[in-house]
């Protein structure tokens, strides 16, 4: 079987992850190095390069995405499309007991 070519554009990358999240949201979270915790998603000790490029570090807990509380994988699947359509991701993160806001474009 031929492998699917890697994404060439940000839109291709967003669509790739939309498909993975739709098919198996828990596996998609594990693939990038996030685990569900009580108040959001915790970055694993060895996250995906995309997670670190977004400014996240192991141990960070992402508590909100574009102003929305997160931590329910099924509900957050729907939020993915809203965030992708907005073109901007705004993450509220707790790092070492301090709250941070990380913002980056998705285009």
Short mmCIF file of C-alpha atoms in Angstrom, two decimals:
data_model
loop_
_atom_site.label_atom_id
_atom_site.label_comp_id
_atom_site.label_asym_id
_atom_site.label_seq_id
_atom_site.Cartn_x
_atom_site.Cartn_y
_atom_site.Cartn_z
CA UNK A 1 0.00 0.00 0.00
CA UNK A 2 1.15 3.51 -0.76
CA UNK A 3 1.44 5.94 2.08
CA UNK A 4 -0.46 9.20 1.88
CA UNK A 5 1.87 12.05 0.95
CA UNK A 6 2.67 14.47 3.77
CA UNK A 7 0.55 17.63 4.02
CA UNK A 8 1.83 20.49 1.87
CA UNK A 9 -0.30 23.35 3.16
CA UNK A 10 -1.71 24.34 6.54
CA UNK A 11 -5.16 23.43 5.19
CA UNK A 12 -3.91 19.94 4.31
CA UNK A 13 -2.41 19.61 7.80
CA UNK A 14 -5.67 20.72 9.46
CA UNK A 15 -7.63 18.23 7.33
CA UNK A 16 -5.23 15.40 8.21
CA UNK A 17 -5.71 16.01 11.93
CA UNK A 18 -9.49 16.48 11.51
CA UNK A 19 -9.62 13.00 9.99
CA UNK A 20 -7.49 11.50 12.77
CA UNK A 21 -9.55 13.19 15.48
CA UNK A 22 -12.82 12.06 13.90
CA UNK A 23 -11.63 8.48 13.50
CA UNK A 24 -10.15 8.05 16.98
CA UNK A 25 -9.85 11.16 19.16
CA UNK A 26 -8.05 9.40 22.01
CA UNK A 27 -5.40 7.97 19.67
CA UNK A 28 -4.93 11.41 18.08
CA UNK A 29 -4.31 12.94 21.50
CA UNK A 30 -1.77 10.26 22.34
CA UNK A 31 -0.10 10.73 18.95
CA UNK A 32 0.66 14.38 19.68
CA UNK A 33 1.59 13.76 23.31
CA UNK A 34 -1.41 15.01 25.26
CA UNK A 35 -3.28 13.22 28.01
CA UNK A 36 -6.66 14.05 29.50
CA UNK A 37 -6.47 15.38 33.06
CA UNK A 38 -9.13 16.81 35.36
CA UNK A 39 -8.93 20.38 34.05
CA UNK A 40 -7.77 19.97 30.43
CA UNK A 41 -4.89 18.26 28.64
CA UNK A 42 -1.43 17.68 30.03
CA UNK A 43 1.61 17.67 27.74
CA UNK A 44 3.44 14.34 28.01
CA UNK A 45 7.19 14.04 28.70
CA UNK A 46 7.89 13.50 24.96
CA UNK A 47 5.31 15.44 22.92
CA UNK A 48 5.02 15.69 19.14
CA UNK A 49 7.23 18.37 17.54
CA UNK A 50 4.12 20.39 16.62
CA UNK A 51 3.22 20.68 20.30
CA UNK A 52 6.66 22.02 21.19
CA UNK A 53 6.64 24.37 18.18
CA UNK A 54 3.42 25.85 19.60
CA UNK A 55 5.41 26.81 22.70
CA UNK A 56 4.18 24.04 24.98
CA UNK A 57 6.47 22.13 27.32
CA UNK A 58 6.18 18.75 29.04
CA UNK A 59 4.01 19.10 32.14
CA UNK A 60 2.04 22.09 30.82
CA UNK A 61 -1.72 21.77 31.27
CA UNK A 62 -3.87 23.33 28.54
CA UNK A 63 -7.07 24.47 30.24
CA UNK A 64 -8.82 26.55 27.55
CA UNK A 65 -8.75 26.83 23.78
CA UNK A 66 -10.01 30.04 22.17
CA UNK A 67 -11.82 30.88 25.39
CA UNK A 68 -13.54 27.48 25.69
CA UNK A 69 -12.93 25.04 28.54
CA UNK A 70 -11.45 21.78 27.28
CA UNK A 71 -10.87 18.28 28.58
CA UNK A 72 -13.78 16.30 27.12
CA UNK A 73 -12.35 14.59 24.04
CA UNK A 74 -15.71 14.07 22.35
CA UNK A 75 -16.86 17.67 22.88
CA UNK A 76 -13.46 19.03 21.92
CA UNK A 77 -13.67 17.25 18.58
CA UNK A 78 -16.33 19.77 17.58
CA UNK A 79 -14.27 22.67 18.91
CA UNK A 80 -11.44 21.64 16.54
CA UNK A 81 -13.42 22.81 13.49
CA UNK A 82 -14.31 26.11 15.14
CA UNK A 83 -10.69 26.81 16.00
CA UNK A 84 -9.46 25.76 12.53
CA UNK A 85 -12.05 28.06 10.89
CA UNK A 86 -10.97 30.99 13.08
CA UNK A 87 -7.40 30.72 11.81
CA UNK A 88 -5.98 31.39 15.28
CA UNK A 89 -5.34 29.20 18.31
CA UNK A 90 -5.29 30.83 21.73
CA UNK A 91 -4.23 28.40 24.45
CA UNK A 92 -4.60 29.10 28.14
CA UNK A 93 -1.93 27.05 29.88
CA UNK A 94 -0.82 26.39 33.44
CA UNK A 95 2.95 25.99 33.68
CA UNK A 96 4.65 25.56 37.05
CA UNK A 97 1.60 27.03 38.80
CA UNK A 98 1.53 30.14 36.58
CA UNK A 99 -1.12 30.92 33.94
CA UNK A 100 0.11 31.69 30.43
CA UNK A 101 -1.58 32.62 27.17
CA UNK A 102 -0.04 31.23 23.97
CA UNK A 103 -1.37 32.44 20.64
CA UNK A 104 -0.39 31.34 17.14
CA UNK A 105 -1.85 31.48 13.62
CA UNK A 106 -3.19 28.37 11.91
CA UNK A 107 -2.63 29.62 8.38
#
